[in-house]
Short mmCIF file of C-alpha atoms and ligand atoms in Angstrom, two decimals:
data_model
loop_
_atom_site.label_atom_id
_atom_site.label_comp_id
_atom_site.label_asym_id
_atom_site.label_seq_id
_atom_site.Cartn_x
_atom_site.Cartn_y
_atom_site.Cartn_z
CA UNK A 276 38.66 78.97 121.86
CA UNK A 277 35.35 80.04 123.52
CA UNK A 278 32.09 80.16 121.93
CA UNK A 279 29.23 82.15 123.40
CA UNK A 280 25.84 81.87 121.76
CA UNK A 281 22.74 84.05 121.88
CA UNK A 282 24.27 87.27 122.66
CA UNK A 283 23.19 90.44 121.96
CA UNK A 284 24.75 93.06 119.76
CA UNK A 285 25.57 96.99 120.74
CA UNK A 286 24.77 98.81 118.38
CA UNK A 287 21.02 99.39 117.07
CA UNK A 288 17.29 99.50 118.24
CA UNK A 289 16.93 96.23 117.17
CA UNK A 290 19.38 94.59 119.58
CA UNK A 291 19.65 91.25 118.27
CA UNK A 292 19.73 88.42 120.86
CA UNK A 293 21.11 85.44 118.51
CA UNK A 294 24.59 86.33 117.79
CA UNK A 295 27.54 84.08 118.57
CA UNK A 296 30.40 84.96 119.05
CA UNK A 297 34.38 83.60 119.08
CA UNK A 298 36.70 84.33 121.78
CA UNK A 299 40.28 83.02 121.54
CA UNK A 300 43.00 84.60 124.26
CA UNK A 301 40.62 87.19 125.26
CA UNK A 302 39.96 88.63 121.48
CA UNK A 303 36.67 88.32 119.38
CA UNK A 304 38.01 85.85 116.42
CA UNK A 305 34.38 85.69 114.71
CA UNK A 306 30.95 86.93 115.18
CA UNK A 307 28.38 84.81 113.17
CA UNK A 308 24.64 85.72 112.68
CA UNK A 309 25.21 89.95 112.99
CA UNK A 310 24.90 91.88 110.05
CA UNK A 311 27.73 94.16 108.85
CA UNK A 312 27.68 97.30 110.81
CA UNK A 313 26.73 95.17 113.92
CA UNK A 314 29.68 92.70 113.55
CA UNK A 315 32.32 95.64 113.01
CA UNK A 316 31.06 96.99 116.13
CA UNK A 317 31.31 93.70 117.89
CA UNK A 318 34.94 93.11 116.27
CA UNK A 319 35.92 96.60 117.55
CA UNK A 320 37.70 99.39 115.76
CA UNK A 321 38.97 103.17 115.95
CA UNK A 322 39.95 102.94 119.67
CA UNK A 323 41.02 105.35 121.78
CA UNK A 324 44.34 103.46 123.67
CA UNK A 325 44.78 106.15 126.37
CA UNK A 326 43.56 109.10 127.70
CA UNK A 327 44.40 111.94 125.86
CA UNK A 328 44.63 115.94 127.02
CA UNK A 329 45.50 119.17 124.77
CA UNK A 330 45.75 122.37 126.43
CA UNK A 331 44.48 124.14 123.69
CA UNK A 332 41.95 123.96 120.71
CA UNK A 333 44.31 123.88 118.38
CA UNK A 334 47.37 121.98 120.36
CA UNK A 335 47.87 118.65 119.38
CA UNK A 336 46.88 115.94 121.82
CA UNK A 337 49.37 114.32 124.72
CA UNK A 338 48.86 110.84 126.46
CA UNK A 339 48.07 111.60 130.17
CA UNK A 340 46.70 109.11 133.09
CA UNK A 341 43.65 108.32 133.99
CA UNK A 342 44.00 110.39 137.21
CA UNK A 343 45.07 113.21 135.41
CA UNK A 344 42.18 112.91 132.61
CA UNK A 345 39.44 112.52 135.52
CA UNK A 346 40.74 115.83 137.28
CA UNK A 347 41.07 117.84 134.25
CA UNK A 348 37.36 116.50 133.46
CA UNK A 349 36.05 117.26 136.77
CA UNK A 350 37.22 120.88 136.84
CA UNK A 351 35.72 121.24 133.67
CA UNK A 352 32.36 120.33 135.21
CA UNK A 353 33.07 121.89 138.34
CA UNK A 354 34.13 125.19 136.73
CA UNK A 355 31.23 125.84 134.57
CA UNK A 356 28.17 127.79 134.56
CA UNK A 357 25.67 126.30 132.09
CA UNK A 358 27.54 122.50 131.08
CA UNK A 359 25.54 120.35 129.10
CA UNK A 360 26.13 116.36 129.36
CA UNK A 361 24.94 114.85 125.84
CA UNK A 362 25.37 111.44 124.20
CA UNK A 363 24.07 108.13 126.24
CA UNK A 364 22.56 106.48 123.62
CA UNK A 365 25.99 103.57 123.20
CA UNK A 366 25.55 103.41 126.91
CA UNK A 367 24.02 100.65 129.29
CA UNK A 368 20.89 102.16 131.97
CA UNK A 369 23.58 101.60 134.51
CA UNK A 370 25.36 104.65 132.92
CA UNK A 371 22.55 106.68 132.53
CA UNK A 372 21.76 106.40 136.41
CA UNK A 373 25.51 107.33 137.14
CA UNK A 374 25.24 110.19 134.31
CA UNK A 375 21.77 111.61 135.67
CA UNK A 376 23.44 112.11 139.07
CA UNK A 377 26.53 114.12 138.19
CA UNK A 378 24.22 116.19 136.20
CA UNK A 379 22.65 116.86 138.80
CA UNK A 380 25.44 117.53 141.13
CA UNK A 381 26.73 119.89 138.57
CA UNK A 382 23.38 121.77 137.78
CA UNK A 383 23.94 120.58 134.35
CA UNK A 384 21.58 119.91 130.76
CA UNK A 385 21.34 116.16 130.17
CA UNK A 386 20.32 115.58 127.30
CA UNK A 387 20.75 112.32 124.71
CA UNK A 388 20.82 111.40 120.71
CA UNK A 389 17.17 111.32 120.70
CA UNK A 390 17.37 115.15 120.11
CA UNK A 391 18.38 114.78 116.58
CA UNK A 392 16.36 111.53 115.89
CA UNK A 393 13.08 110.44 118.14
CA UNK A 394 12.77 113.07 120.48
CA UNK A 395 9.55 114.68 118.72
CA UNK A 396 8.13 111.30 118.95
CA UNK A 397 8.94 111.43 122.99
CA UNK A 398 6.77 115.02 122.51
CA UNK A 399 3.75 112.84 120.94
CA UNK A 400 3.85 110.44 123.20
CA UNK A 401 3.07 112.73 125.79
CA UNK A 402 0.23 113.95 124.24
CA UNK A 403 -1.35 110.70 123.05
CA UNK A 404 0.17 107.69 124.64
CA UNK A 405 1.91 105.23 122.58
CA UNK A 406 -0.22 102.40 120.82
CA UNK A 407 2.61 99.74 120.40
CA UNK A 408 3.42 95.89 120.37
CA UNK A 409 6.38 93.75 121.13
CA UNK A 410 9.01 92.70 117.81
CA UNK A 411 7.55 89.33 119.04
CA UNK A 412 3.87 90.20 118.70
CA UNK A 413 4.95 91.76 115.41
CA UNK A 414 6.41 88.79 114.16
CA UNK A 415 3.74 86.31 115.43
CA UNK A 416 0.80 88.43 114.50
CA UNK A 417 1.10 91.07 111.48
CA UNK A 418 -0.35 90.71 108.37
CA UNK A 419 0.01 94.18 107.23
CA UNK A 420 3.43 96.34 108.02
CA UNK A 421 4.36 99.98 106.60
CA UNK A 422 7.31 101.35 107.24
CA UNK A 423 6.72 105.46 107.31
CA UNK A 424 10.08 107.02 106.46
CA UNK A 425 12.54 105.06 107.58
CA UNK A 426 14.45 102.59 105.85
CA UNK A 427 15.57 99.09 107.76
CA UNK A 428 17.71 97.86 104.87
CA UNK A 429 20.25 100.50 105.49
CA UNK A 430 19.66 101.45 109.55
CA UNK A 431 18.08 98.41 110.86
CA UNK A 432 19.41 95.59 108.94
CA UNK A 433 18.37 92.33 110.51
CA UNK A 434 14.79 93.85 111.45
CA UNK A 435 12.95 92.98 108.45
CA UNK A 436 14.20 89.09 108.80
CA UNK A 437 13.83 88.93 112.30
CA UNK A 438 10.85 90.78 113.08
CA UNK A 439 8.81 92.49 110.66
CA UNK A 440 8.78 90.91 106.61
CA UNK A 441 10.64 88.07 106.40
CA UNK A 442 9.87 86.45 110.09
CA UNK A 443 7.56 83.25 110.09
CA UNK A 444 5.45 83.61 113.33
CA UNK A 445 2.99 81.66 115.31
CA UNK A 446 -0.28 83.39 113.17
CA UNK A 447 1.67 83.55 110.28
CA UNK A 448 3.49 80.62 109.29
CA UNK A 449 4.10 82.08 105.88
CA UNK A 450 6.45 84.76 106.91
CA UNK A 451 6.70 87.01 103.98
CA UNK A 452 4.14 85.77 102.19
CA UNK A 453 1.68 86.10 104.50
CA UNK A 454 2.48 89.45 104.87
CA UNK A 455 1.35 92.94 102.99
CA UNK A 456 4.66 95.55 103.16
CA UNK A 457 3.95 98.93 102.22
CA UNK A 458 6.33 101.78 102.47
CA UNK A 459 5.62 105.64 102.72
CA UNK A 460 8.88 108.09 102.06
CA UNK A 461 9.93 110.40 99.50
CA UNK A 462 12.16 108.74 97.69
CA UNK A 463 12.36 104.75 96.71
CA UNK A 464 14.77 103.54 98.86
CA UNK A 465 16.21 99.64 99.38
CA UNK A 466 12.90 98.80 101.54
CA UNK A 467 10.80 100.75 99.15
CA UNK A 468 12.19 98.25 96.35
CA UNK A 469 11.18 95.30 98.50
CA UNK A 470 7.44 96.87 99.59
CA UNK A 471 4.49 95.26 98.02
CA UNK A 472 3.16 99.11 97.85
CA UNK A 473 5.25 101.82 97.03
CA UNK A 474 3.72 105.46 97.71
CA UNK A 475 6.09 108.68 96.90
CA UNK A 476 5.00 111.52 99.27
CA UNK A 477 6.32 115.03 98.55
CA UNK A 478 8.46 116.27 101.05
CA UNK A 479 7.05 117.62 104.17
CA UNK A 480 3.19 116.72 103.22
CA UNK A 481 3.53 113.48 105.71
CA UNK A 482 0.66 115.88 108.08
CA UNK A 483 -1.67 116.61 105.87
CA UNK A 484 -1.30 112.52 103.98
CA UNK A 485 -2.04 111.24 107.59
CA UNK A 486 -4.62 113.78 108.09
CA UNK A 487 -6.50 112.75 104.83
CA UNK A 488 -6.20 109.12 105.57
CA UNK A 489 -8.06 110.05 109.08
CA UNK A 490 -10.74 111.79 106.89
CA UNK A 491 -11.14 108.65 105.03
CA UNK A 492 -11.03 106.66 107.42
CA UNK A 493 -14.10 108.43 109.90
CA UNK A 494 -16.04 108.53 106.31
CA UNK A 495 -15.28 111.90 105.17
CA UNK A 496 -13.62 111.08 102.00
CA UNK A 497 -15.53 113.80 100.29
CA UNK A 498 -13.51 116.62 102.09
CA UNK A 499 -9.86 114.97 101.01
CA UNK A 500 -9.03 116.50 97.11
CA UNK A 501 -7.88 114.66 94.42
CA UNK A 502 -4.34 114.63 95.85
CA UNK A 503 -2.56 115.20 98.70
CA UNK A 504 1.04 115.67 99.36
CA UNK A 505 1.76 114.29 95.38
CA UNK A 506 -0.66 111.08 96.45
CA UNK A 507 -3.33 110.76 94.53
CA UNK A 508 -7.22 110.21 96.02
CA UNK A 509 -7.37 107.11 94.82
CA UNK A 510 -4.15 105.43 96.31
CA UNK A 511 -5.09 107.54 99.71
CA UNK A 512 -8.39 105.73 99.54
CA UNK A 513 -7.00 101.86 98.73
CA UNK A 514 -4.16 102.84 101.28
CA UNK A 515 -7.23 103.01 103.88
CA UNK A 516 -9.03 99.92 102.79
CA UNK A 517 -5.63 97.71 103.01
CA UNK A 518 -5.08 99.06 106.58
CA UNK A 519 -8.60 97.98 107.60
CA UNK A 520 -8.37 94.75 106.32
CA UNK A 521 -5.35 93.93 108.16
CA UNK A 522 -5.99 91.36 111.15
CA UNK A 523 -2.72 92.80 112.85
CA UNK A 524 -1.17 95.68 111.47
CA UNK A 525 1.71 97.70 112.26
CA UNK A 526 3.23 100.93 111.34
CA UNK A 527 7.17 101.58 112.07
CA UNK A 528 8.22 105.15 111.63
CA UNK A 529 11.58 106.76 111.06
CA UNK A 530 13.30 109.73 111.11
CA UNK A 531 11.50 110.72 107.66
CA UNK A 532 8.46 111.73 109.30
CA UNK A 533 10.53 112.86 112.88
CA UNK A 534 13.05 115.28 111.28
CA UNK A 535 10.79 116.66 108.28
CA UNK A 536 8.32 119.29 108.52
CA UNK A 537 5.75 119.23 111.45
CA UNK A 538 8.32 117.21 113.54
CA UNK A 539 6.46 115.56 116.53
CA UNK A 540 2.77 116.85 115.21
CA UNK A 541 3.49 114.38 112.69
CA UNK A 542 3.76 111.40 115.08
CA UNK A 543 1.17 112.56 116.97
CA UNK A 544 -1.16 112.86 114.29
CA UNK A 545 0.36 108.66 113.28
CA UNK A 546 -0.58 107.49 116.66
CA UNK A 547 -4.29 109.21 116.15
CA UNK A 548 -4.81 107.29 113.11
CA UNK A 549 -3.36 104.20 114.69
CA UNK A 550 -5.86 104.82 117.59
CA UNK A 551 -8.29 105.41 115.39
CA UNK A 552 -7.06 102.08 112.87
CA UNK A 553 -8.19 99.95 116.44
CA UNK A 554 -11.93 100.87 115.76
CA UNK A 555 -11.79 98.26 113.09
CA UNK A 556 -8.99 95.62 113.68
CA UNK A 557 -5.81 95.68 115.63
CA UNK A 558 -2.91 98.10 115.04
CA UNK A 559 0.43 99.34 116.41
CA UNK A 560 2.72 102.28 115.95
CA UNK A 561 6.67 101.52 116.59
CA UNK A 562 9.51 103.74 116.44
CA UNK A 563 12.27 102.86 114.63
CA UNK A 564 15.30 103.30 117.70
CA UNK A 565 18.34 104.12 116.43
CA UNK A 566 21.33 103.48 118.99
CA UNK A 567 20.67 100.20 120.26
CA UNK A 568 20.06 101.77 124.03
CA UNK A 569 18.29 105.27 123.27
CA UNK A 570 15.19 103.90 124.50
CA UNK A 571 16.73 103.01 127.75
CA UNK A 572 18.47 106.96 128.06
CA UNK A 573 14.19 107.77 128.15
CA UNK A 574 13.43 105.28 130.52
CA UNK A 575 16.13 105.74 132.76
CA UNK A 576 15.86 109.44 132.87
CA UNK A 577 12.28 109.47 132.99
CA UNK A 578 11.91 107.36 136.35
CA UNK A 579 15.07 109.41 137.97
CA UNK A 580 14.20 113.10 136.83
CA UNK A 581 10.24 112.82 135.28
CA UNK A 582 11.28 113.65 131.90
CA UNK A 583 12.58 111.45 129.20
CA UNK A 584 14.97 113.73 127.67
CA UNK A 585 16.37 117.44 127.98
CA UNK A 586 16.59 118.01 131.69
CA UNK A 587 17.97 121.13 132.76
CA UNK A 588 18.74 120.65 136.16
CA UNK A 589 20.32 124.75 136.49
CA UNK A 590 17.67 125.50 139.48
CA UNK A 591 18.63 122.44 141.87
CA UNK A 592 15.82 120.82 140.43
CA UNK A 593 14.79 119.07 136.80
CA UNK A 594 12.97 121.34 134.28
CA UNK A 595 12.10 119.92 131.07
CA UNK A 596 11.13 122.40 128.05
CA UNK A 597 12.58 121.01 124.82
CA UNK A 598 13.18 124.22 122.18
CA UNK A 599 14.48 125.60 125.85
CA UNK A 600 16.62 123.03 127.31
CA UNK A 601 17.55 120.48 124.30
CA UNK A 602 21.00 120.37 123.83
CA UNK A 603 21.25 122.53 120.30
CA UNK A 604 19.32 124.73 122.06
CA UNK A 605 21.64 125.94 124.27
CA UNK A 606 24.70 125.33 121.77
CA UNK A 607 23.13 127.17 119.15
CA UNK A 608 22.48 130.12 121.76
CA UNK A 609 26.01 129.88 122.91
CA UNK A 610 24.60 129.67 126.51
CA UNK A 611 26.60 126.31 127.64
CA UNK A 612 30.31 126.95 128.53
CA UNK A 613 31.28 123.14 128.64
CA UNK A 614 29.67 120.36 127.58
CA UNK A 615 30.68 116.37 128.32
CA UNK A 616 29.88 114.15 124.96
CA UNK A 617 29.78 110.70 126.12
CA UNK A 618 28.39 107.52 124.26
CA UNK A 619 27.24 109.71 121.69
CA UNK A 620 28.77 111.77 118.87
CA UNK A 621 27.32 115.33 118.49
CA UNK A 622 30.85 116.60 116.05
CA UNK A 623 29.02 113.65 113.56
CA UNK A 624 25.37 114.13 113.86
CA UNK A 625 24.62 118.10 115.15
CA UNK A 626 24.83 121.40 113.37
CA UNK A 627 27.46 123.35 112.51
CA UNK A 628 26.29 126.01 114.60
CA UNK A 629 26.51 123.65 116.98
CA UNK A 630 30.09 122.19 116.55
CA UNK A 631 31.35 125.81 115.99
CA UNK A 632 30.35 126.27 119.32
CA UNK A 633 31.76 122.85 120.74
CA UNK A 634 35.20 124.16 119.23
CA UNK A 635 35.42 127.37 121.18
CA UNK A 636 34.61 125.67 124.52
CA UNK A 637 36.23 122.84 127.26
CA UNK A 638 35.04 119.38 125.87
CA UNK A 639 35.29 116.25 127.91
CA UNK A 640 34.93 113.27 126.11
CA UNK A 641 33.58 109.73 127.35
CA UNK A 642 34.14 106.85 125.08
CA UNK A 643 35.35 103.89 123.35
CA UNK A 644 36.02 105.13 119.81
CA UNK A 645 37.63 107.71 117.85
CA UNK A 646 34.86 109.76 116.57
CA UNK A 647 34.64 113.23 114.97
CA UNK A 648 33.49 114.46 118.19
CA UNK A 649 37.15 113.62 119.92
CA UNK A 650 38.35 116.62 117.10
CA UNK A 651 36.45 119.14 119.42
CA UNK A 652 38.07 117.70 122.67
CA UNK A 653 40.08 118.82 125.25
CA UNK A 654 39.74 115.73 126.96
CA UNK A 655 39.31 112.71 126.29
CA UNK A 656 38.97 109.20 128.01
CA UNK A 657 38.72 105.86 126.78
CA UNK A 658 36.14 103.02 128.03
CA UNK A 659 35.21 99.85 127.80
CA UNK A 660 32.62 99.26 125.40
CA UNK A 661 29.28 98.34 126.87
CA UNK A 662 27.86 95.16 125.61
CA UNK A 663 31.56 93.79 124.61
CA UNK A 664 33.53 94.12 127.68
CA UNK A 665 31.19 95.31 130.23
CA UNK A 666 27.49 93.62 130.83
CA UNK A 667 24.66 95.88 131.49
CA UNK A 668 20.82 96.24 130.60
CA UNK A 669 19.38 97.95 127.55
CA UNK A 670 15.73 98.86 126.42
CA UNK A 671 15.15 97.71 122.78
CA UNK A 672 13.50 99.46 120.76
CA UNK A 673 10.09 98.09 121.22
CA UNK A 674 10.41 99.29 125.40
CA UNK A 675 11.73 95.47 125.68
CA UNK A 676 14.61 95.42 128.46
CA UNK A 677 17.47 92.98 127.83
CA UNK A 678 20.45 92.09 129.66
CA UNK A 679 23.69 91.77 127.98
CA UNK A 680 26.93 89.39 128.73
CA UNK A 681 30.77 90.75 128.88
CA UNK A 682 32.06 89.22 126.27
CA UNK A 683 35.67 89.60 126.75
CA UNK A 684 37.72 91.47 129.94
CA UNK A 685 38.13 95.29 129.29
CA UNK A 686 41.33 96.87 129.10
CA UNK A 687 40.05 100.00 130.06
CA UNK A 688 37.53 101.35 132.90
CA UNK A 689 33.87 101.46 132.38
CA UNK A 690 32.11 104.37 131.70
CA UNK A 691 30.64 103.91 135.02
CA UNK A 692 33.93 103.99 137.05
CA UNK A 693 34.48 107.04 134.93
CA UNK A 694 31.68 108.69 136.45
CA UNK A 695 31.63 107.84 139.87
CA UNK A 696 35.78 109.24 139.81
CA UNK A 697 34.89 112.69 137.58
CA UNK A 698 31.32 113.07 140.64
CA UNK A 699 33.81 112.37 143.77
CA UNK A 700 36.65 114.63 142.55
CA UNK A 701 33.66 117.37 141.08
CA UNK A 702 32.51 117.01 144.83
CA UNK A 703 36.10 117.66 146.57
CA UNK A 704 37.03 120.65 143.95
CA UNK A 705 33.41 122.45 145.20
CA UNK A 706 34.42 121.52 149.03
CA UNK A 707 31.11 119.26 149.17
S1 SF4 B 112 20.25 94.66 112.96
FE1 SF4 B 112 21.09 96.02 114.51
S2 SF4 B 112 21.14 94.82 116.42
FE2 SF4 B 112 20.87 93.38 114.68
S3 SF4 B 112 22.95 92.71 114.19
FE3 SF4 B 112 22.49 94.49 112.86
S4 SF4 B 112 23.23 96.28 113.98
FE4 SF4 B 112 23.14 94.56 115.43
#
């Protein structure tokens, strides 16, 4: 039996770096230190054994060869007008890069999970930079956290012990204790129960709460009314004072206050009252990642194309207009003819509209598991999961890259050999 120690796990934002892990004839026997959803990844589940083709929508799936998969993909791709290439987010940088230049050579949409989760906050960053800190820094230095609708307990298990509540750090050797936790959301979830500070916002009022608590906080208190978004004055106003007082505070926002009303204006109005927080002591805005390598989709695509997310890459060069170019944009249009999912699962997390759509078209799918996204395929080909059997660098979510290990030999290609197969047979279909 093998035992490897400090690697990371696959799955989210938080990418823990202390799991260990058992490997006895080439299979994970035990991973110690993950929490649930991370271990079950790491343990491995659902898998695809073989590449799969139906000729139809509605015909049942046959086995085919990898050979035969990767053709039938590429003339997919090669084939289509308008394809969109969606997903990432389960994917190493390494990926991306190979990802970013079929779309490319196809004169496809690339787009990644973000769309559905963080990809307003990408919009705010634009506009007002990004205020932020290391997990370390957060868990050496904060005094005061508030987690702004999102909910760790359930998404990001470990990130409360590790980084944020629980975490004794270099300034604060008290760990929880030494620590104020207050939670904004709409209803009392499993973090709320654990806050110091519970406040209930209405739903959709998260602009005009931050909005107030910039009023109070430049001194204009007397403009706010009694209450805002169901908070009242009062709390508004001690809400302000705690934030001041903190030596090192640090806000963590979640899809509560991405996906509700106002979308990225609300995150851009968060990081103005974080700016403006810095007037008076130090404090730092973090969003809560989801897929452990989202961040790195942004990064990735950002230095290749100049955008972070929903390049459209139709005229022969990248154009970026999110509303335009996102990937339910042109599903819910019915503009794309053929899309590629791949490390991602749009049948599980987009529309209906959306899906519909999916159904009535040529899907290609990329990856390790059986997912409600493979009901939509016509094709589909199994990996190697990255960050199990294949090693690779990931952003975290804090914009911290990390390099993982293989932790056991694949029995299946890497998404990467995928890629570089589907872009040389795309090229030899189009006589390049
Ligand atoms: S918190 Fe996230 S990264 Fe850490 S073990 Fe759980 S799923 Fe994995």
């Amino acid at each position: 039996m093998t035992v490897i120690t400090d690697a990371l796990c696959p799955f989210c934002g938080c990418m823990c770096d202390d799991i260990t892990v058992a490997v006895e004839n080439n299979k994970i026997t035990e991973v110690k230190h993950a929490c649930k959803i991370g271990a079950a990844k790491i343990m491995g589940h659902h898998r695809i054994k073989a590449p799969m083709m139906r000729t139809d929508k509605k015909g049942d799936f046959k086995e085919v060869s990898y050979d035969e998969a990767i053709e039938a993909a590429a003339k997919i791709l090669a084939d289509s007008k308008r394809p969109l290439m969606y997903g990432w987010a389960s994917a190493f940088c390494e990926v991306h890069k190979k990802g970013i230049f079929l779309a490319e050579e196809v004169g496809a949409i690339i787009d990644n999970t973000a769309t559905v989760c963080h990809g307003p906050s990408t919009l705010a960053v634009h506009e007002k930079g990004l205020p932020s800190a290391t997990l370390g820094q957060v868990k050496n230095r904060a005094d005061v956290v508030v987690f702004w609708g999102s909910n760790p307990v359930h998404a990001h298990p470990r990130h409360m012990g590790r980084y944020s509540v629980f975490a004794k750090g270099f300034f604060n050797e008290k760990g929880r204790k030494g620590r104020k936790v207050i939670v904004v959301d709409v209803r009392k979830t499993e973090t709320a129960g654990m806050a110091d500070e519970y406040i209930q916002v209405e739903q959709g009022s998260d602009y005009l709460i931050i909005s107030a608590l910039r009023a109070i906080l430049a001194g204009q208190a007397a403009v706010v009314p009694d209450s805002v978004g169901g908070v009242t004055k009062e709390q508004l106003v001690k809400l302000v004072d705690t934030l001041k007082a903190a030596k090192f505070g640090a806000i963590f926002f979640g899809m509560g206050l991405t996906q509700s009303m106002s979308r990225y204006k609300n995150i851009d109005n968060a990081i103005s009252l974080t700016t403006e927080l810095n007037s008076f002591t130090k404090f730092v805005i973090t969003p809560m990642r989801g897929h452990y390598n989202v961040t790195g989709f942004g990064q990735v695509c950002a230095w290749e194309t100049g955008y972070a997310t929903a390049v459209d890459f139709a005229r022969g060069a990248p154009y970026y207009n999110p509303g335009e170019t996102a990937a339910n944009d042109v599903l819910t249009r019915k503009e794309t003819d053929a899309a590629m999912i791949i490390a991602g699962d749009a049948g599980a997390h987009f529309p209906a509209d959306s899906v519909r759509h999916l159904a009535r078209i040529p899907v290609v799918q990329i990856d390790p598991y059986w997912n409600p996204t493979t009901e939509v395929a016509n094709v589909v080909i199994p990996v190697a999961i990255c960050g199990v059997e294949v090693e690779g660098t990931a952003y975290r979510m804090d914009g911290v890259s990390l390099r993982y290990r293989k932790l056991v030999e694949p029995e299946h290609p890497t998404d990467i050999e995928i890629l570089e197969k589907i872009t040389e047979r795309v090229r030899k279909i189009r006589g390049d």
